[in-house]
Coordinates of C-alpha atoms in Angstrom, one line a residue:
Chain A
M1 CA 0.3 0.4 0.5
P2 CA 1.3 3.4 -1.1
M3 CA 0.3 4.8 2.6
E4 CA 3.0 3.0 4.2
T5 CA 5.2 5.9 3.2
V6 CA 3.2 8.7 5.8
L7 CA 3.8 7.5 8.7
P8 CA 7.4 7.5 10.4
S9 CA 7.7 3.7 12.1
E10 CA 9.0 5.3 15.5
T11 CA 5.2 7.4 15.5
V12 CA 3.3 3.7 15.2
A13 CA 2.9 3.0 18.5
V14 CA 1.4 6.2 19.4
D15 CA -2.4 6.3 20.1
R16 CA -3.5 7.5 16.6
T17 CA -6.5 9.5 18.1
G18 CA -4.9 11.6 20.1
F19 CA -2.3 12.1 17.8
L20 CA -4.5 13.8 15.0
R21 CA -6.3 15.7 17.5
R22 CA -3.3 17.5 19.2
R23 CA -1.4 18.2 15.3
G24 CA -5.2 19.2 13.8
T25 CA -7.4 18.9 10.6
I26 CA -4.1 20.7 8.6
Y27 CA -2.1 17.7 10.0
A28 CA -4.7 14.8 8.8
L29 CA -4.9 16.8 5.2
R30 CA -1.0 16.9 4.5
L31 CA -1.2 13.4 5.3
L32 CA -3.9 12.7 2.9
R33 CA -2.1 14.8 0.3
K34 CA 0.9 12.1 0.9
S35 CA -1.9 9.0 -0.3
P36 CA -2.4 9.5 -3.7
G37 CA -5.0 6.4 -3.4
A38 CA -7.1 8.1 -0.3
M39 CA -6.9 11.6 -2.3
V40 CA -8.4 9.7 -5.2
S41 CA -11.1 8.0 -3.5
V42 CA -11.7 11.7 -1.3
A43 CA -12.3 12.8 -5.2
I44 CA -14.8 10.1 -6.1
L45 CA -16.5 10.4 -2.7
S46 CA -16.9 14.2 -3.2
V47 CA -18.0 14.0 -6.7
I48 CA -21.0 11.7 -5.3
L49 CA -21.8 13.3 -2.4
F50 CA -22.4 16.6 -4.8
V51 CA -24.2 13.9 -6.8
T52 CA -26.5 13.1 -4.0
T53 CA -27.2 16.2 -2.6
F54 CA -28.2 18.1 -6.0
A55 CA -29.3 14.9 -7.8
P56 CA -32.7 17.3 -8.6
L57 CA -30.8 19.7 -10.5
L58 CA -28.2 17.7 -11.8
A59 CA -30.8 15.3 -13.6
T60 CA -32.4 16.2 -17.0
R61 CA -35.4 14.4 -16.2
D62 CA -37.8 13.2 -14.1
P63 CA -36.4 9.7 -12.6
G64 CA -39.8 8.0 -12.2
K65 CA -41.1 9.6 -15.7
V66 CA -42.0 6.5 -18.1
S67 CA -41.8 7.0 -21.2
A68 CA -39.4 10.0 -21.0
G69 CA -37.7 8.7 -24.4
A70 CA -38.0 5.7 -26.8
P71 CA -37.9 2.1 -24.6
V72 CA -34.4 0.4 -24.6
H73 CA -32.8 3.4 -26.5
A74 CA -29.0 3.6 -26.5
P75 CA -27.5 6.1 -24.5
D76 CA -27.0 9.2 -26.8
G77 CA -27.1 13.5 -26.9
A78 CA -30.3 13.1 -24.9
F79 CA -30.3 10.5 -22.7
Y80 CA -26.6 10.2 -21.7
F81 CA -26.9 6.6 -19.9
G82 CA -30.3 5.8 -22.5
T83 CA -33.5 4.4 -21.3
D84 CA -35.1 1.8 -19.6
R85 CA -37.7 -1.0 -20.7
L86 CA -40.5 1.7 -19.5
G87 CA -38.6 4.4 -21.2
R88 CA -36.8 6.0 -18.4
D89 CA -33.7 8.3 -18.2
V90 CA -31.0 5.3 -16.9
Y91 CA -29.1 9.0 -16.0
S92 CA -31.1 10.5 -13.6
R93 CA -32.4 7.0 -12.3
V94 CA -28.7 6.6 -11.9
L95 CA -28.1 9.8 -9.6
F96 CA -31.5 9.4 -8.0
G97 CA -30.2 5.7 -6.7
S98 CA -27.4 7.4 -5.0
R99 CA -29.9 9.3 -2.7
L100 CA -31.3 5.3 -1.6
S101 CA -27.6 3.3 -1.5
L102 CA -25.9 5.8 0.6
P103 CA -28.7 6.7 3.3
I104 CA -29.8 2.6 3.5
G105 CA -25.9 1.8 3.9
I106 CA -24.9 4.3 5.8
L107 CA -27.8 3.6 8.5
A108 CA -27.1 0.3 8.6
V109 CA -24.4 0.5 9.9
A110 CA -25.2 3.0 12.2
F111 CA -27.4 0.4 13.8
S112 CA -24.4 -2.0 13.6
L113 CA -22.1 0.6 15.0
T114 CA -24.2 1.2 18.2
V115 CA -25.0 -2.2 19.1
G116 CA -22.1 -3.9 18.5
S117 CA -20.1 -1.3 20.2
T118 CA -22.8 -0.9 23.1
V119 CA -22.4 -5.1 23.2
G120 CA -18.5 -5.2 22.7
L121 CA -17.7 -2.1 25.2
A122 CA -19.9 -3.4 27.9
T123 CA -18.6 -7.7 27.2
G124 CA -15.0 -6.5 27.1
F125 CA -15.2 -3.9 30.0
F126 CA -16.9 -6.1 32.8
G127 CA -15.7 -9.2 32.3
G128 CA -16.2 -12.1 34.1
R129 CA -20.4 -13.8 33.5
V130 CA -21.7 -11.2 31.3
D131 CA -18.2 -11.2 29.0
A132 CA -18.4 -14.9 28.9
I133 CA -22.1 -15.0 27.8
G134 CA -21.2 -11.8 25.9
A135 CA -18.8 -13.3 23.5
R136 CA -20.6 -16.3 23.5
L137 CA -23.5 -15.0 22.0
I138 CA -21.2 -13.1 19.4
D139 CA -19.4 -16.1 18.2
I140 CA -22.8 -18.2 17.4
M141 CA -24.0 -14.5 15.9
L142 CA -20.5 -15.1 13.8
G143 CA -21.2 -18.5 12.7
F144 CA -24.3 -17.2 10.3
P145 CA -23.4 -16.5 7.0
S146 CA -24.6 -12.8 7.0
L147 CA -26.4 -12.7 3.8
M148 CA -28.5 -15.8 5.5
L149 CA -29.4 -13.6 9.0
A150 CA -30.4 -11.0 6.1
L151 CA -32.8 -13.1 4.7
L152 CA -34.3 -14.9 7.4
I153 CA -34.9 -11.3 9.1
I154 CA -36.3 -9.7 5.7
T155 CA -38.8 -14.0 6.0
M156 CA -39.9 -12.5 9.3
F157 CA -40.7 -8.7 8.6
G158 CA -41.6 -8.7 5.4
I159 CA -40.1 -6.7 2.3
G160 CA -39.4 -2.7 3.0
I161 CA -36.9 0.1 2.8
E162 CA -36.5 -0.3 7.2
N163 CA -36.6 -3.9 6.8
V164 CA -33.4 -3.8 4.8
I165 CA -32.0 -1.1 7.1
I166 CA -32.8 -3.6 9.9
A167 CA -31.4 -6.5 8.2
V168 CA -28.5 -5.5 7.0
G169 CA -27.7 -3.9 10.5
I170 CA -28.1 -6.7 12.1
S171 CA -26.0 -8.8 10.1
G172 CA -23.4 -6.7 10.4
T173 CA -23.7 -6.0 14.6
P174 CA -21.6 -9.3 15.4
R175 CA -18.3 -7.5 14.4
F176 CA -18.7 -4.5 15.7
A177 CA -19.0 -6.0 18.8
R178 CA -16.4 -9.0 18.5
I179 CA -13.8 -6.3 17.4
V180 CA -14.4 -3.2 19.8
R181 CA -14.5 -6.0 22.1
G182 CA -10.9 -7.3 21.8
Q183 CA -10.0 -3.7 21.7
T184 CA -11.9 -3.0 25.5
L185 CA -10.1 -5.5 26.6
S186 CA -6.4 -5.0 26.0
V187 CA -7.5 -1.0 27.0
R188 CA -8.4 -2.3 29.9
Q189 CA -5.1 -3.8 31.0
N190 CA -3.2 -0.6 30.7
V191 CA -2.0 1.3 33.5
Y192 CA -4.0 4.8 33.2
I193 CA -6.5 2.7 33.5
E194 CA -5.9 0.9 37.4
A195 CA -4.6 5.0 38.1
A196 CA -8.0 6.1 37.0
R197 CA -9.9 3.7 39.2
A198 CA -6.9 4.5 41.8
I199 CA -8.1 7.8 42.0
G200 CA -11.2 7.2 42.6
A201 CA -12.6 7.0 38.8
T202 CA -16.5 5.6 38.8
G203 CA -17.1 2.5 35.9
P204 CA -18.9 5.0 33.4
Q205 CA -16.3 7.8 34.0
L206 CA -13.9 5.0 33.2
L207 CA -16.3 3.6 30.2
R208 CA -16.2 7.6 29.1
R209 CA -12.8 9.0 29.6
H210 CA -10.4 6.4 28.8
V211 CA -11.4 3.1 27.3
L212 CA -13.6 5.3 24.8
P213 CA -11.5 7.5 23.1
N214 CA -8.6 4.5 23.1
V215 CA -11.5 2.2 20.8
R216 CA -12.7 4.9 18.9
G217 CA -10.0 5.1 16.2
A218 CA -11.4 0.7 15.9
I219 CA -14.5 1.9 15.5
I220 CA -14.3 4.6 13.2
V221 CA -12.2 2.6 11.1
L222 CA -14.6 -0.7 11.2
G223 CA -17.5 1.5 10.5
T224 CA -16.1 2.9 7.4
L225 CA -14.9 -0.1 6.4
S226 CA -18.3 -1.3 6.8
V227 CA -19.9 1.1 5.3
G228 CA -19.0 -0.7 1.8
G229 CA -20.0 -3.8 2.7
A230 CA -23.4 -2.5 4.1
I231 CA -24.2 -0.8 0.3
L232 CA -23.4 -4.0 -1.5
Q233 CA -25.3 -6.3 0.9
A234 CA -28.4 -3.6 0.5
S235 CA -28.4 -3.7 -3.0
A236 CA -28.0 -7.1 -3.1
L237 CA -31.6 -7.9 -1.4
G238 CA -32.7 -5.1 -4.1
F239 CA -31.2 -7.8 -6.8
L240 CA -33.4 -10.6 -5.7
G241 CA -36.1 -8.1 -4.8
L242 CA -36.2 -8.7 -1.3
G243 CA -35.0 -5.0 -0.6
V244 CA -36.1 -2.0 -2.0
Q245 CA -38.9 -2.3 -4.6
P246 CA -39.3 -0.7 -8.3
P247 CA -40.2 1.2 -9.6
A248 CA -37.3 2.8 -6.9
P249 CA -34.6 3.9 -8.4
E250 CA -32.3 1.8 -6.3
W251 CA -29.0 0.9 -8.2
G252 CA -29.4 -3.2 -7.1
T253 CA -33.3 -3.1 -8.5
M254 CA -32.0 -1.3 -11.6
L255 CA -29.3 -4.0 -12.0
A256 CA -32.1 -6.8 -11.7
E257 CA -33.9 -4.8 -14.6
G258 CA -30.9 -5.0 -16.5
K259 CA -30.5 -8.2 -16.2
D260 CA -32.5 -9.6 -18.8
L261 CA -32.1 -7.1 -21.4
M262 CA -28.6 -7.5 -21.0
R263 CA -27.7 -8.9 -24.3
H264 CA -29.8 -6.2 -26.3
A265 CA -29.2 -3.0 -23.7
P266 CA -25.9 -3.5 -21.7
W267 CA -26.2 0.6 -20.3
L268 CA -29.0 -0.9 -18.4
M269 CA -27.1 -3.5 -16.0
L270 CA -23.4 -0.8 -17.0
F271 CA -24.5 2.3 -15.1
P272 CA -25.6 1.6 -12.0
G273 CA -23.1 -1.1 -11.7
M274 CA -20.3 1.1 -11.9
M275 CA -22.2 3.8 -9.4
L276 CA -22.3 1.1 -6.9
F277 CA -18.6 -0.7 -7.8
L278 CA -17.1 3.3 -7.7
T279 CA -19.0 4.2 -4.4
V280 CA -17.7 1.1 -2.9
I281 CA -14.0 1.1 -3.9
S282 CA -13.8 5.0 -3.0
I283 CA -15.3 4.1 0.8
N284 CA -13.1 0.7 1.0
L285 CA -9.9 3.1 -0.2
L286 CA -10.8 5.5 2.8
G287 CA -11.6 2.6 5.2
D288 CA -7.7 1.3 4.5
Y289 CA -6.4 4.8 4.4
L290 CA -7.8 5.6 7.7
R291 CA -6.7 2.3 9.4
E292 CA -3.0 3.0 8.4
I293 CA -3.5 6.0 9.9
F294 CA -5.2 4.8 13.2
D295 CA -3.6 1.6 14.2
P296 CA -1.0 0.5 11.6
R297 CA -1.4 -3.0 13.3
L298 CA -5.1 -3.7 12.4
R299 CA -3.9 -3.7 8.9
S300 CA -3.9 -7.5 8.5
R301 CA -7.5 -8.3 10.1
Chain B
M1 CA -5.5 -32.8 19.8
T2 CA -8.1 -35.8 20.7
R3 CA -9.6 -33.1 23.3
Y4 CA -9.4 -30.1 21.0
I5 CA -11.4 -31.9 18.2
L6 CA -13.9 -33.3 21.6
R7 CA -13.8 -29.9 22.5
R8 CA -14.5 -27.8 18.9
T9 CA -17.0 -30.4 18.2
L10 CA -19.0 -29.2 21.3
W11 CA -19.2 -25.8 19.9
T12 CA -20.8 -26.4 17.0
L13 CA -23.9 -27.5 19.1
P14 CA -25.3 -24.6 20.2
V15 CA -24.7 -22.5 16.8
L16 CA -26.9 -25.2 15.5
L17 CA -29.3 -25.3 18.2
V18 CA -30.0 -21.3 17.9
G19 CA -30.0 -22.0 14.1
T20 CA -32.7 -24.5 14.4
T21 CA -34.5 -22.2 17.0
L22 CA -34.6 -18.8 14.3
A23 CA -35.6 -21.3 11.5
F24 CA -38.3 -22.4 14.2
L25 CA -39.2 -18.7 15.5
V26 CA -40.0 -18.0 11.3
L27 CA -43.0 -19.7 11.4
R28 CA -44.4 -18.9 14.3
L29 CA -43.4 -14.8 14.2
I30 CA -44.6 -14.2 10.7
P31 CA -47.7 -12.2 10.2
G32 CA -50.7 -14.2 9.5
D33 CA -51.7 -17.7 10.0
P34 CA -49.8 -20.1 8.3
V35 CA -52.4 -22.8 7.2
N36 CA -54.0 -19.8 5.6
L37 CA -51.0 -19.1 3.6
M38 CA -50.5 -23.1 3.0
L39 CA -54.4 -23.2 1.3
A40 CA -54.1 -19.7 0.0
A41 CA -53.8 -21.4 -3.6
R42 CA -56.8 -24.1 -3.5
P43 CA -60.6 -23.5 -0.9
A44 CA -60.9 -25.1 1.7
S45 CA -63.8 -25.4 4.3
E46 CA -63.4 -25.0 8.0
Q47 CA -62.4 -28.7 8.5
M48 CA -59.4 -29.0 6.0
R49 CA -57.8 -26.1 7.8
E50 CA -58.6 -27.5 11.3
N51 CA -57.4 -31.1 9.7
L52 CA -54.1 -29.7 8.2
R53 CA -53.4 -27.6 12.2
R54 CA -53.6 -31.0 13.8
K55 CA -51.6 -32.2 11.1
L56 CA -49.2 -29.6 11.2
G57 CA -48.9 -29.8 15.1
L58 CA -49.8 -25.9 15.5
D59 CA -52.8 -26.8 17.8
R60 CA -50.3 -27.8 20.2
P61 CA -48.3 -25.9 22.9
L62 CA -45.7 -23.7 21.4
L63 CA -42.7 -25.3 23.7
Q64 CA -43.7 -28.9 22.4
Q65 CA -43.9 -27.6 19.0
Y66 CA -40.7 -26.8 19.7
V67 CA -38.9 -29.8 20.8
H68 CA -41.0 -31.6 17.8
F69 CA -39.2 -29.6 15.1
V70 CA -35.9 -29.7 17.0
S71 CA -36.7 -33.8 17.3
R72 CA -37.0 -34.1 13.8
A73 CA -34.9 -31.5 12.3
A74 CA -32.3 -33.7 14.1
Q75 CA -33.4 -36.5 12.1
G76 CA -33.3 -35.0 8.5
D77 CA -37.5 -34.1 8.5
F78 CA -38.3 -30.6 8.0
G79 CA -41.7 -31.5 6.2
D80 CA -43.3 -31.2 3.4
S81 CA -43.4 -28.0 0.8
F82 CA -46.0 -25.7 0.4
R83 CA -46.1 -25.6 -2.9
T84 CA -45.0 -28.7 -4.0
L85 CA -46.5 -31.1 -0.8
N86 CA -42.9 -33.1 -1.5
P87 CA -40.6 -33.6 1.2
V88 CA -38.5 -30.1 1.5
T89 CA -35.6 -32.6 2.1
S90 CA -35.7 -34.3 -1.4
Q91 CA -35.8 -30.9 -2.9
I92 CA -32.4 -30.2 -1.3
K93 CA -30.9 -33.1 -2.5
E94 CA -31.7 -32.9 -5.7
H95 CA -30.3 -28.9 -5.5
F96 CA -27.3 -29.9 -3.7
P97 CA -24.4 -30.6 -5.7
A98 CA -25.4 -27.6 -7.7
T99 CA -24.5 -25.4 -4.9
L100 CA -21.1 -27.8 -3.6
Q101 CA -19.8 -27.6 -7.5
L102 CA -20.2 -23.6 -7.5
A103 CA -18.7 -23.7 -4.0
V104 CA -15.4 -25.4 -4.8
G105 CA -14.9 -23.8 -7.6
G106 CA -15.2 -20.5 -6.2
L107 CA -13.0 -21.5 -3.4
L108 CA -10.4 -23.3 -6.0
V109 CA -10.3 -19.7 -8.0
G110 CA -9.5 -17.5 -4.8
V111 CA -7.4 -19.9 -2.9
I112 CA -5.1 -20.3 -6.1
G113 CA -6.1 -16.8 -7.5
G114 CA -5.1 -15.2 -4.4
L115 CA -1.9 -16.7 -2.9
T116 CA -0.1 -16.7 -6.7
L117 CA -1.1 -12.8 -6.6
G118 CA -0.1 -12.4 -3.0
V119 CA 3.2 -14.1 -3.1
T120 CA 4.0 -12.2 -6.2
A121 CA 3.0 -9.1 -4.6
G122 CA 5.0 -10.2 -1.0
L123 CA 8.4 -10.7 -3.0
R124 CA 8.5 -7.2 -4.4
P125 CA 7.2 -4.3 -2.6
N126 CA 6.3 -1.5 -3.3
S127 CA 7.0 -2.1 -7.0
P128 CA 4.7 -1.5 -10.1
M129 CA 3.6 -4.7 -10.3
D130 CA 2.6 -5.0 -6.6
S131 CA 0.8 -1.6 -6.7
G132 CA -0.9 -3.5 -10.1
I133 CA -1.8 -6.1 -8.4
M134 CA -3.0 -4.7 -4.8
F135 CA -5.0 -2.0 -6.8
L136 CA -6.7 -5.6 -8.4
A137 CA -7.0 -7.2 -5.3
L138 CA -8.8 -3.7 -4.1
V139 CA -10.8 -4.4 -7.6
G140 CA -12.2 -8.0 -5.7
V141 CA -13.4 -6.9 -2.8
S142 CA -15.4 -3.7 -4.0
M143 CA -16.7 -5.7 -7.1
P144 CA -20.5 -6.7 -6.2
V145 CA -21.0 -9.9 -6.9
Y146 CA -23.6 -9.2 -9.3
W147 CA -22.3 -6.9 -11.6
L148 CA -19.6 -8.8 -12.0
S149 CA -21.6 -11.8 -12.8
M150 CA -23.1 -9.9 -15.6
L151 CA -19.9 -8.3 -16.9
L152 CA -18.3 -11.8 -16.8
I153 CA -22.0 -13.2 -18.7
F154 CA -21.8 -10.2 -21.1
V155 CA -18.2 -9.8 -22.2
F156 CA -16.8 -13.9 -21.9
G157 CA -20.3 -14.9 -22.9
L158 CA -22.0 -13.2 -24.9
R159 CA -20.0 -10.9 -27.1
L160 CA -16.7 -13.1 -27.0
G161 CA -18.2 -16.4 -27.5
W162 CA -15.6 -18.7 -25.2
V163 CA -17.3 -20.6 -22.6
P164 CA -20.9 -21.3 -22.4
I165 CA -23.4 -19.3 -19.3
V166 CA -25.6 -22.5 -18.7
G167 CA -25.5 -26.1 -18.9
E168 CA -24.5 -29.2 -17.4
G169 CA -20.3 -29.6 -18.2
W170 CA -17.5 -28.1 -16.3
E171 CA -17.5 -25.5 -18.8
A172 CA -20.5 -23.7 -17.7
L173 CA -18.7 -23.6 -13.7
I174 CA -15.8 -21.1 -15.3
L175 CA -17.9 -17.8 -15.1
P176 CA -19.4 -18.5 -12.0
S177 CA -16.5 -19.9 -10.2
F178 CA -14.5 -16.5 -11.4
A179 CA -17.5 -14.6 -10.0
V180 CA -17.8 -16.2 -6.7
G181 CA -13.8 -16.5 -5.8
A182 CA -13.4 -12.8 -7.3
W183 CA -14.2 -11.3 -3.6
A184 CA -11.6 -13.9 -1.8
V185 CA -8.9 -13.5 -4.2
G186 CA -8.4 -9.4 -3.2
E187 CA -9.0 -10.8 0.3
I188 CA -6.5 -13.9 0.0
A189 CA -3.9 -11.9 -1.4
R190 CA -3.6 -8.8 0.4
L191 CA -3.6 -11.0 3.8
V192 CA -0.8 -13.3 1.8
R193 CA 1.0 -10.0 0.8
S194 CA 1.5 -8.4 4.6
A195 CA 1.7 -11.8 5.7
I196 CA 5.2 -12.6 3.5
L197 CA 6.3 -9.1 3.8
D198 CA 5.8 -9.9 7.9
V199 CA 7.7 -13.0 8.1
R200 CA 10.8 -11.5 5.6
G201 CA 12.0 -10.6 8.3
E202 CA 12.0 -13.7 10.6
D203 CA 15.4 -15.1 11.2
Y204 CA 14.3 -18.6 10.1
V205 CA 13.5 -17.1 6.8
R206 CA 17.3 -14.9 6.9
T207 CA 19.3 -18.6 8.1
A208 CA 17.3 -20.3 5.0
Y209 CA 19.0 -17.6 2.9
A210 CA 22.3 -17.7 4.7
K211 CA 22.5 -21.7 4.2
G212 CA 22.3 -21.1 0.3
L213 CA 18.3 -22.2 -0.5
P214 CA 17.5 -20.8 -3.4
N215 CA 15.2 -18.4 -3.4
S216 CA 11.9 -19.9 -4.9
T217 CA 12.6 -23.1 -2.0
V218 CA 12.7 -20.2 1.1
V219 CA 9.3 -18.2 -0.2
L220 CA 7.6 -21.7 -0.6
R221 CA 8.8 -23.6 1.9
H222 CA 9.5 -21.1 4.6
A223 CA 7.6 -17.8 4.1
L224 CA 4.4 -19.1 2.5
R225 CA 4.0 -21.7 5.0
N226 CA 3.9 -19.6 7.8
A227 CA 2.3 -16.7 5.9
L228 CA -0.9 -19.6 5.6
I229 CA -2.5 -20.0 9.2
P230 CA -4.0 -16.6 8.5
V231 CA -5.0 -17.4 5.5
V232 CA -6.9 -20.6 6.3
T233 CA -8.7 -18.6 9.3
I234 CA -9.7 -15.8 6.6
V235 CA -11.2 -18.8 4.6
G236 CA -12.8 -20.1 7.8
L237 CA -14.2 -16.7 8.7
Q238 CA -15.3 -15.9 5.2
L239 CA -17.2 -19.3 4.0
G240 CA -20.2 -17.4 4.6
V241 CA -19.0 -15.1 1.6
F242 CA -19.4 -18.4 -0.6
V243 CA -22.7 -18.9 1.1
S244 CA -24.0 -15.4 0.2
G245 CA -22.2 -15.0 -2.8
G246 CA -22.7 -18.4 -4.4
V247 CA -27.1 -17.7 -3.6
I248 CA -26.7 -14.3 -5.6
V249 CA -24.4 -15.4 -8.2
E250 CA -27.2 -19.2 -8.5
T251 CA -30.2 -16.8 -9.4
I252 CA -27.9 -14.9 -12.2
F253 CA -27.0 -17.8 -14.1
A254 CA -29.8 -19.5 -13.3
R255 CA -28.4 -22.6 -11.8
Q256 CA -30.5 -25.1 -9.9
G257 CA -28.9 -24.7 -6.4
I258 CA -30.2 -24.3 -2.7
G259 CA -29.9 -20.4 -3.3
T260 CA -32.2 -20.6 -6.4
L261 CA -34.2 -22.7 -4.3
L262 CA -34.5 -20.5 -1.2
I263 CA -34.9 -17.1 -3.0
G264 CA -38.2 -19.0 -4.7
A265 CA -39.1 -20.0 -1.7
I266 CA -39.4 -16.8 0.3
F267 CA -41.0 -15.1 -2.7
E268 CA -43.2 -18.4 -2.3
K269 CA -43.9 -18.3 1.0
D270 CA -43.1 -21.4 1.4
Y271 CA -42.0 -21.6 5.0
P272 CA -40.8 -25.4 5.9
M273 CA -38.5 -24.9 2.4
V274 CA -36.5 -21.6 4.2
Q275 CA -36.6 -23.6 7.4
A276 CA -34.5 -26.2 5.7
V277 CA -32.5 -24.3 3.7
I278 CA -31.6 -22.1 6.5
V279 CA -31.0 -24.8 9.7
I280 CA -29.0 -26.7 6.5
T281 CA -26.8 -24.2 5.1
T282 CA -26.3 -23.0 9.0
G283 CA -25.0 -26.7 9.2
A284 CA -22.4 -26.8 6.0
Y285 CA -21.4 -23.6 7.1
V286 CA -20.6 -24.9 11.1
L287 CA -18.9 -28.1 9.2
A288 CA -16.9 -26.5 6.9
N289 CA -16.0 -24.2 9.8
F290 CA -14.9 -26.8 12.3
G291 CA -12.4 -28.1 9.1
V292 CA -11.2 -25.2 8.6
D293 CA -10.0 -24.8 12.4
L294 CA -8.9 -28.6 11.8
A295 CA -6.5 -26.9 9.6
Y296 CA -5.3 -24.6 11.2
A297 CA -4.5 -26.6 14.3
V298 CA -2.5 -29.1 12.0
L299 CA -1.0 -26.1 10.6
D300 CA 0.3 -24.3 13.6
P301 CA 0.6 -26.4 16.7
R302 CA 0.2 -23.6 19.2
I303 CA -3.3 -23.4 19.0
R304 CA -4.1 -27.7 20.1
Y305 CA -2.4 -26.6 23.4
A306 CA -4.0 -22.7 23.4

């Protein structure tokens, strides 16, 4: 990875969160400038965020409008990405699709992050019987293929955007719990925890002031890396017809619509897939970069 | 070693039990009466409903139903499909080979591709070759499996016509295997590369070079063998990705496998089928993980005694 040159080896063991906070935003930006991969990813993500925010202005047509053009019309000057079977403008639909995939992915990760980190912090910090039971539960949850878990939840709760978020969120929860638990266990061993306890800090104070700041890096990194996966999983559900339902311009749903017309109208599957891929690859690049910054030792996980 | 195997075997039981419990709850938590769902397609009298309810055991207390379900599941009996009215297990048996072939194909692509790329990159860190491979690996892990499947079908199946897209022969397995394995290629290549970088500095690697062993021997016999341990772990942890990828890839390539069966059953509200597929895939997954752990213990003696 090109990011390796960014950090001098003697700073490797330094607590990265504090390190960055002390050096400030400008320092973080300078680090970023030295990493071409991260710069590309930030550039692409900025474009995607811009597109998401200004989709109504950038779109050339109403994404839901049927017969905006001739059905299954190849890309040209009027319809940049062509039209689909119902004559809807693929370009406008792809733009509006980011307004579904991004929030769904982020909300699902927010769910996994909140629940998983809480469980991980509690089991790791309190130890004893809480940890014994918590750790087993986490292992059992990790024992399920995550798509199976998501499909199971969809089967029980039914199809719908909220259920997609819950399903993807629940299936991502055990990973957060496991990693945060591991980090908490190792932070708990430190002398400063003992010292804080000695001067009379209570459990909640210890957690908030000493444990949480030190596991925050791991949570941020895993959170970022998980958004890509969550977007993929949510649109996989859409693709299977069990996620966001047509006519919503969700990328996975659009890909499913394009599948059958692939031979004659490859643009129907090319552009939504491309947006999905670019979004996920730039989020993953950013996650890799953050991982290098916060904790180089996390790299092999 | 025997103690390790025994302990590890016991550990698979709670996962299986939770899987079975969740599968049981599916039918109880869904809104609506399963009997109405089952008879939705046919006109049915109240008497018919009552008989069916009794036949399914739905008139008994929940706990009794649960015990009944688990004990029957343990014997491989998941009842009859709501749609075809045949035992679901026999349908699953028919669909199993297609899924297994795809999983093995994907695993082969992932392991062979990942090892080759990872070793190549790890031996020349920061070279253009290394950067190229690492970019490829990033593409592999970021690629939506359904999009990759469609691109493969479009380019190699439709445009170039090199390989068949559907069919019985092994040629029809090439494209789906690449689609399922692409993610693993990326993940394994990254891991192998960093593992090789780690062990390159170890004393035993320096010793091997010092005694004049050729480069290839040092890499294969000394560096790679130790670098393999994290690879086996990740393959074990990520078997679920093969399962998930398989479900999606099967539907795109129209392969008659467990995934196609499951998605169809979810749409048709064929709950016995959903239950059976969940329990059986969880079982297969747990079993595969068990195998991976054993391989792990064989590769690294430290694990057994931990």
